[in-house]
Coordinates of C-alpha atoms and ligand atoms in Angstrom, one line a residue:
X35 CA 8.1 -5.1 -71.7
X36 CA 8.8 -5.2 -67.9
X37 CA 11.1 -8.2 -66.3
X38 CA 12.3 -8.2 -63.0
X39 CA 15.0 -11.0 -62.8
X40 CA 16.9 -9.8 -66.1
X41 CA 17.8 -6.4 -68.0
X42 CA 17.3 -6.1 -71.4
X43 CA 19.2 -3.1 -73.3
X44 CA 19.2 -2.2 -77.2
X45 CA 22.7 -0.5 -78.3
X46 CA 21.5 -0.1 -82.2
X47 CA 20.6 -3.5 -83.6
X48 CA 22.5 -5.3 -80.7
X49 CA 20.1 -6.2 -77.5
X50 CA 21.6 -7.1 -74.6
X51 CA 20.3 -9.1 -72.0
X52 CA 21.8 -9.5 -68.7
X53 CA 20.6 -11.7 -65.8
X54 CA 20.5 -9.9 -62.7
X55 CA 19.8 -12.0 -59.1
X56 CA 23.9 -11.2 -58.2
X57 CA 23.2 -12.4 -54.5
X58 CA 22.0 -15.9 -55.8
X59 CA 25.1 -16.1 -58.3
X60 CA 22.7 -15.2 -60.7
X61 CA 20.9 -18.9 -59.9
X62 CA 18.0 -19.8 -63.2
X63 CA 14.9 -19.8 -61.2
X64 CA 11.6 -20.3 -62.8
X65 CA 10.7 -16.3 -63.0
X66 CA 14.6 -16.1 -64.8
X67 CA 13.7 -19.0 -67.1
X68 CA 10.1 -17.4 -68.0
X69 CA 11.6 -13.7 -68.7
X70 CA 14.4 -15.3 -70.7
X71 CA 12.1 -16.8 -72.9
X72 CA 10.5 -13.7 -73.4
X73 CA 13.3 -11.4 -74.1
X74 CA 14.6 -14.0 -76.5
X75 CA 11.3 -14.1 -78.3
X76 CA 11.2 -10.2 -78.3
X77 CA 14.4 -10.0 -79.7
X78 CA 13.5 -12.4 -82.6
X79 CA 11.0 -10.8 -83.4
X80 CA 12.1 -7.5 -83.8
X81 CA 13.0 -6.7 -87.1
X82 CA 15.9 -4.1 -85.9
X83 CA 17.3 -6.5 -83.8
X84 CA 20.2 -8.3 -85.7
X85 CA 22.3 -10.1 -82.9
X86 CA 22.1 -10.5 -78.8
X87 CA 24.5 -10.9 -76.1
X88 CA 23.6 -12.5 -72.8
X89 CA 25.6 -12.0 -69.6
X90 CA 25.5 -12.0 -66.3
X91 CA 25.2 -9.1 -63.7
X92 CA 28.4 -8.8 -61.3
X93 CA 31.7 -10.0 -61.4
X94 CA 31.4 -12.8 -59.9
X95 CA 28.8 -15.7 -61.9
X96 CA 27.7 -15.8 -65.4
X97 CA 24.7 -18.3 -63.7
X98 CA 25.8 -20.8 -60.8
X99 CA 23.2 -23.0 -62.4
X100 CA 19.5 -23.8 -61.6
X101 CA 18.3 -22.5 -58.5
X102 CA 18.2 -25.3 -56.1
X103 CA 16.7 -23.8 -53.2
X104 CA 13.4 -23.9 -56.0
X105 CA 14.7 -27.4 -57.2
X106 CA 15.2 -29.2 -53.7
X107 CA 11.5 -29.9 -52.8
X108 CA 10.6 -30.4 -56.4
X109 CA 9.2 -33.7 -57.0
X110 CA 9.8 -35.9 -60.1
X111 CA 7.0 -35.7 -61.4
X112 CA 6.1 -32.1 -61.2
X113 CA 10.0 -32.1 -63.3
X114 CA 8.3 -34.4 -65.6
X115 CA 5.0 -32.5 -66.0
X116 CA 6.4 -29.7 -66.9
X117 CA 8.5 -30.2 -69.0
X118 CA 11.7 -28.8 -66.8
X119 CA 13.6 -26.5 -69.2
X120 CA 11.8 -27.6 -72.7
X121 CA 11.0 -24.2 -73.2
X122 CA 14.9 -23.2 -73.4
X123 CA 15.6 -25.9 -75.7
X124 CA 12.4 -24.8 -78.0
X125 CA 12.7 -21.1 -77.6
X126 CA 16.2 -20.0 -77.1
X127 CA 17.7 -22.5 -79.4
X128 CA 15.2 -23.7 -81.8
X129 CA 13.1 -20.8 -82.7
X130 CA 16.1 -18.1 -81.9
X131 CA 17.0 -17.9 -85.5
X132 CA 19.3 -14.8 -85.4
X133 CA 22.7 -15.3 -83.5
X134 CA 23.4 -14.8 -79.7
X135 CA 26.9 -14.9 -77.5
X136 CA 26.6 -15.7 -74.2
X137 CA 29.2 -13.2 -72.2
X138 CA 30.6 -15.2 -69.7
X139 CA 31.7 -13.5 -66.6
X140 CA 32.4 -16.0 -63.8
X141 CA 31.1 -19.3 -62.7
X142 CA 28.8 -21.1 -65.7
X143 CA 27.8 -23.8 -63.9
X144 CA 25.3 -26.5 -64.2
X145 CA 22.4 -25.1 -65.8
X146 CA 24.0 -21.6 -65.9
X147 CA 27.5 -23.4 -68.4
X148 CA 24.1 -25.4 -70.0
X149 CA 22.8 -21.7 -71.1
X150 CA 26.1 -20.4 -72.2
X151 CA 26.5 -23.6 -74.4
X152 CA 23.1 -22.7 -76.4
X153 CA 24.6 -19.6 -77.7
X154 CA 26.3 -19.5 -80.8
X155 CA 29.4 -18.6 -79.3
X156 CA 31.2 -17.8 -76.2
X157 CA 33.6 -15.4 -75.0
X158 CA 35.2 -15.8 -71.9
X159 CA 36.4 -13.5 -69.0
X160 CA 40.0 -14.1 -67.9
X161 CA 38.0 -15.2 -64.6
X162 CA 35.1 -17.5 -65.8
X163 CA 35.1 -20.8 -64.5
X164 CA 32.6 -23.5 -66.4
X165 CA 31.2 -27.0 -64.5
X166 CA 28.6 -29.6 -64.5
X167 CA 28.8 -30.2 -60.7
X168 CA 25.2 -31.7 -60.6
X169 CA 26.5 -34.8 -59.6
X170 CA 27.4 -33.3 -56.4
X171 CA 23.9 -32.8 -55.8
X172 CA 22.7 -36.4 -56.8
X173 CA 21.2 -35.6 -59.9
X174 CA 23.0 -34.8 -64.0
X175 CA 22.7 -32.3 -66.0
X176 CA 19.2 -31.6 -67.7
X177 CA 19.6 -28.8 -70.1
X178 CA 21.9 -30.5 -72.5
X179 CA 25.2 -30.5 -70.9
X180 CA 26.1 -34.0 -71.7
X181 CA 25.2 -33.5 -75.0
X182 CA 26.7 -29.9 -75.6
X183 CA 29.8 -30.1 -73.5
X184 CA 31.1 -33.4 -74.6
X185 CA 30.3 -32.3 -78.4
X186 CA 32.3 -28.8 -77.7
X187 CA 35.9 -30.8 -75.6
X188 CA 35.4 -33.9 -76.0
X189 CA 34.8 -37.2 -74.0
X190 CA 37.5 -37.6 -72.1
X191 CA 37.1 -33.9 -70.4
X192 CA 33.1 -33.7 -70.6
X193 CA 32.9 -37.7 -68.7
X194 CA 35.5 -36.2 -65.9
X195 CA 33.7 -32.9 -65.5
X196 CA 30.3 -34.9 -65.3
X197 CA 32.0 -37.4 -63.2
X198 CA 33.9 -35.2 -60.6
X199 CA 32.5 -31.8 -60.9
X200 CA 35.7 -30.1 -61.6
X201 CA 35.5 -26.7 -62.8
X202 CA 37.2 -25.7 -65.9
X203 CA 38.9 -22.3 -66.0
X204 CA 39.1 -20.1 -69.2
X205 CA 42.3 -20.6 -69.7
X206 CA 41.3 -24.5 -70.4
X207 CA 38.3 -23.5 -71.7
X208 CA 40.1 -21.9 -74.7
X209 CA 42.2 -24.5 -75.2
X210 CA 39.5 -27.0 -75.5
X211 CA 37.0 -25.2 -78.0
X212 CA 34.9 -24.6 -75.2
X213 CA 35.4 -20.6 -75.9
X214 CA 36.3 -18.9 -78.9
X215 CA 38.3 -16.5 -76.7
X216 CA 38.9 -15.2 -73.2
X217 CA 39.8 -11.3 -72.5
X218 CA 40.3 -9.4 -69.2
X219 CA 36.7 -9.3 -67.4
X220 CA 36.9 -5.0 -67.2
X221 CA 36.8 -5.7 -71.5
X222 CA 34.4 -8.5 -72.2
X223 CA 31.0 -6.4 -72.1
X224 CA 32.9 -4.1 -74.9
X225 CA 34.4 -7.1 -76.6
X226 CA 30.9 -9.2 -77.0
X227 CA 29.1 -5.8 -78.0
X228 CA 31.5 -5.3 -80.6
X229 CA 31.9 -8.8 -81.9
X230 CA 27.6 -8.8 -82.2
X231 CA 27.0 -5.3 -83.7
X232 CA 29.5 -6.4 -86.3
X233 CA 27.6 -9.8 -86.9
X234 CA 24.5 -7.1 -86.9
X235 CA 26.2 -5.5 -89.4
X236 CA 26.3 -8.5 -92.3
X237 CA 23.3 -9.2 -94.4
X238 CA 20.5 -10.8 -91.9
X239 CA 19.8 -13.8 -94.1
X240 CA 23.0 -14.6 -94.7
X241 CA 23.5 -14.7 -90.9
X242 CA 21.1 -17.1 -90.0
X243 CA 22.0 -19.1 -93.0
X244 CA 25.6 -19.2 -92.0
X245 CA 24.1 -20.1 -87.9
X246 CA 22.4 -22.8 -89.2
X247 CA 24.5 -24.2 -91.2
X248 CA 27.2 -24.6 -88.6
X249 CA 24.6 -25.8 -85.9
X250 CA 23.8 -28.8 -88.6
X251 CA 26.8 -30.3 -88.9
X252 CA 26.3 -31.2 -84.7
X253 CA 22.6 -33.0 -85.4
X254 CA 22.8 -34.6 -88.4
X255 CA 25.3 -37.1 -90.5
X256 CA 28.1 -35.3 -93.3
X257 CA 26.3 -36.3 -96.0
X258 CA 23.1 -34.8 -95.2
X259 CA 24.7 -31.4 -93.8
X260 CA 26.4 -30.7 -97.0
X261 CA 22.9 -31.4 -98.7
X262 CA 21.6 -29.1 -96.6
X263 CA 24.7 -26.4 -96.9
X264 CA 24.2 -26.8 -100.8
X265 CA 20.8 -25.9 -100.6
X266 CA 20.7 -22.8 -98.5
X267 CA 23.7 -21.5 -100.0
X268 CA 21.6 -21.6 -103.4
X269 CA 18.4 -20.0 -101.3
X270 CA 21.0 -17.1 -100.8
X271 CA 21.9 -16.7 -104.3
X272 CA 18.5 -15.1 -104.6
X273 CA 18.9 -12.4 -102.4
X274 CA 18.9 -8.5 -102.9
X275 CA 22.1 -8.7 -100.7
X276 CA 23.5 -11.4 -102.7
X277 CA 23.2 -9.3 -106.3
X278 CA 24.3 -6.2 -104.0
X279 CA 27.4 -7.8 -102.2
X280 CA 28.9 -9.0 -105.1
X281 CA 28.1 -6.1 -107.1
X282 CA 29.5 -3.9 -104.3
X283 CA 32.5 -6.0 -104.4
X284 CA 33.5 -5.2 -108.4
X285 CA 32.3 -2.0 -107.5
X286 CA 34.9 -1.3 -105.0
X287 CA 32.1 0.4 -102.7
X288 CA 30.6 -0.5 -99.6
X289 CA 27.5 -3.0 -100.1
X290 CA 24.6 -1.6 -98.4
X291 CA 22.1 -4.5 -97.0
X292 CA 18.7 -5.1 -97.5
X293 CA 18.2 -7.7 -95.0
X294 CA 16.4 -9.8 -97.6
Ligands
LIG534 N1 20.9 -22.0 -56.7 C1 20.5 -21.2 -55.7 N2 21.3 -20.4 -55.0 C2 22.6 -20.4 -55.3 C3 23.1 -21.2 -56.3 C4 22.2 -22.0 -57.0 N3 22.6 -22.8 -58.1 N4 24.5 -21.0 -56.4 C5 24.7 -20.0 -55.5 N5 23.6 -19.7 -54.8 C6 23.5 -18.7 -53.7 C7 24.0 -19.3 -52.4 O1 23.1 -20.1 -51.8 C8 24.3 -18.0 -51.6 O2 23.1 -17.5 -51.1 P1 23.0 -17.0 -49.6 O3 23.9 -15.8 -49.6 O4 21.6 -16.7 -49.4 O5 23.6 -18.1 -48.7 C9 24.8 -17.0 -52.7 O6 24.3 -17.6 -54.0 C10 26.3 -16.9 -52.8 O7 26.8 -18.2 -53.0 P2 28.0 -18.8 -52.1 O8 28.0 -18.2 -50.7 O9 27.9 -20.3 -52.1 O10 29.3 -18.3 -52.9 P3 30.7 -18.9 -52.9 O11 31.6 -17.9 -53.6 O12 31.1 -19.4 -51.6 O13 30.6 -20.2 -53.9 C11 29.9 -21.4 -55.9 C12 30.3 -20.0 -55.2 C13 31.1 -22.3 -55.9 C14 29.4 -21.1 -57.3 C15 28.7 -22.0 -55.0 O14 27.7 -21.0 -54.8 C16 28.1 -23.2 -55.6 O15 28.7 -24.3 -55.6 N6 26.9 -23.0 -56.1 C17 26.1 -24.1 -56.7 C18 26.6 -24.6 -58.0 C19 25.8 -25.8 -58.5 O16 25.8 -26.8 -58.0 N7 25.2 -25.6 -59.7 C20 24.4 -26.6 -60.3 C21 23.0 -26.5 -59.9 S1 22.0 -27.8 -60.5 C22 21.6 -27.5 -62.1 O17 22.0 -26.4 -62.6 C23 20.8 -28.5 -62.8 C24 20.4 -28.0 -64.2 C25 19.6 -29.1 -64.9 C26 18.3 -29.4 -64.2 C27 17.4 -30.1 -65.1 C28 16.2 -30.6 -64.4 C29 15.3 -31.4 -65.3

């Protein structure tokens, strides 16, 4: 598979996928967008693929957000047509079953913190700054930043953000459940490589069990997520891995997973 806006590296079952236009801040133009999509699906469906990271190339941006020289003499309806950035919320969230951390190296911004928000988790570098500034530009975010970032601080931070623009820093980031942690930039390639070839490492099933679990208790009410918890916590129970993790357990020897 070729791409020319983004690099995509295996390192055992871990791929990583890192978008690469530097001199643009690593801007999500369409050609980004499409080879996302495909790396994504690639990674799906490779069955020795267990977990993904996705980062941005440089020091300096994660993704400064949808590339508005592309955007400016867009007109609505071509926006509407299209679809603008369905295919994300389809392909990256929806049908990406197995569990991705974005890698967040710099400015997330706009479309670019809208991307990092789809992953599973985040982890921050010391330097990463996250924003919805699309108000600055006369428009709002379009790739569920309303949605994701007020759900991940709350309203009072995710209406001031949308409001003013302000960029959050990881520092505040941390503190507001944004991140699950920040580290020195020089360590965060190492730190999200280790944290996903250890989720790599667990029993597949159980990983997209325990993804989808959590992601259903932000779409649906309590009562039906713990319906739902119930019942694929009992799918598990029929697993190889479940008979040979708790085996391995009373065993006192290392459980050795199927996948399945
Ligand atoms: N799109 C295109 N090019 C960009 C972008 C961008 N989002 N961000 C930066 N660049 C380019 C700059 O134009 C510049 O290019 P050049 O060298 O050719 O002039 C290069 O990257 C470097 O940028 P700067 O010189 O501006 O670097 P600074 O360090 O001075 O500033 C900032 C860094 C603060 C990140 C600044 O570049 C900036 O504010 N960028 C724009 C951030 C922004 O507004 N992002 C939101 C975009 S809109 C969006 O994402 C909407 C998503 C939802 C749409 C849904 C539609 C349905």
């Amino acid at each position: 598979m070729t791409y020319e806006t983004i690099l995509v590296e295996t390192f055992g079952a871990v791929t990583l996928i890192t978008i690469n236009r530097p001199k643009a801040l690593n801007a999500l133009n369409s050609q980004v967008c499409a080879e996302l999509v495909r790396a994504f699906a690639t990674f799906e469906a490779d069955e020795a693929q267990g977990c993904a990271v996705l980062t941005g190339s440089g020091d300096k941006a994660f993704a400064a957000g949808a590339d508005i020289k592309e955007m400016a003499d867009k007109r609505a309806a071509e926006f509407f047509l299209a679809d603008f950035f369905a295919d994300w919320q389809s392909r990256l969230v929806k049908s990406t079953r197995k569990p991705w951390i974005a890698a967040v190296n710099g400015f997330a911004l706009g479309g670019g913190c809208e991307l990092a928000m789809m992953a599973d988790f985040i982890i921050a570098a010391d330097c990463a700054k996250f924003g919805q500034p699309e108000i600055k530009l006369g428009v709002a975010p379009g790739m569920g930043g309303s949605q994701r970032l007020t759900r991940a601080v709350g309203k009072a931070k995710a209406m001031e953000m949308c409001l003013t623009g302000r960029m959050m820093d990881a520092a505040e980031a941390e503190r507001s459940g944004l991140v699950t942690r920040v580290v020195p930039l020089k360590e965060l390639a190492e730190d999200a490589l280790r944290t996903a070839n250890l989720i790599a490492s667990m029993p597949r099933m159980a990983a997209m069990v325990n993804k989808e679990m959590v992601n259903t208790a932000f779409e649906t009410t309590l009562e039906q997520a713990l319906v739902s918890e119930r019942r694929l916590f009992q799918i598990l129970t029929a697993t190889q891995d479940k008979a040979e993790g708790m085996e391995a357990f009373i065993k006192k020897r290392p459980a050795v997973w199927q996948g399945r």
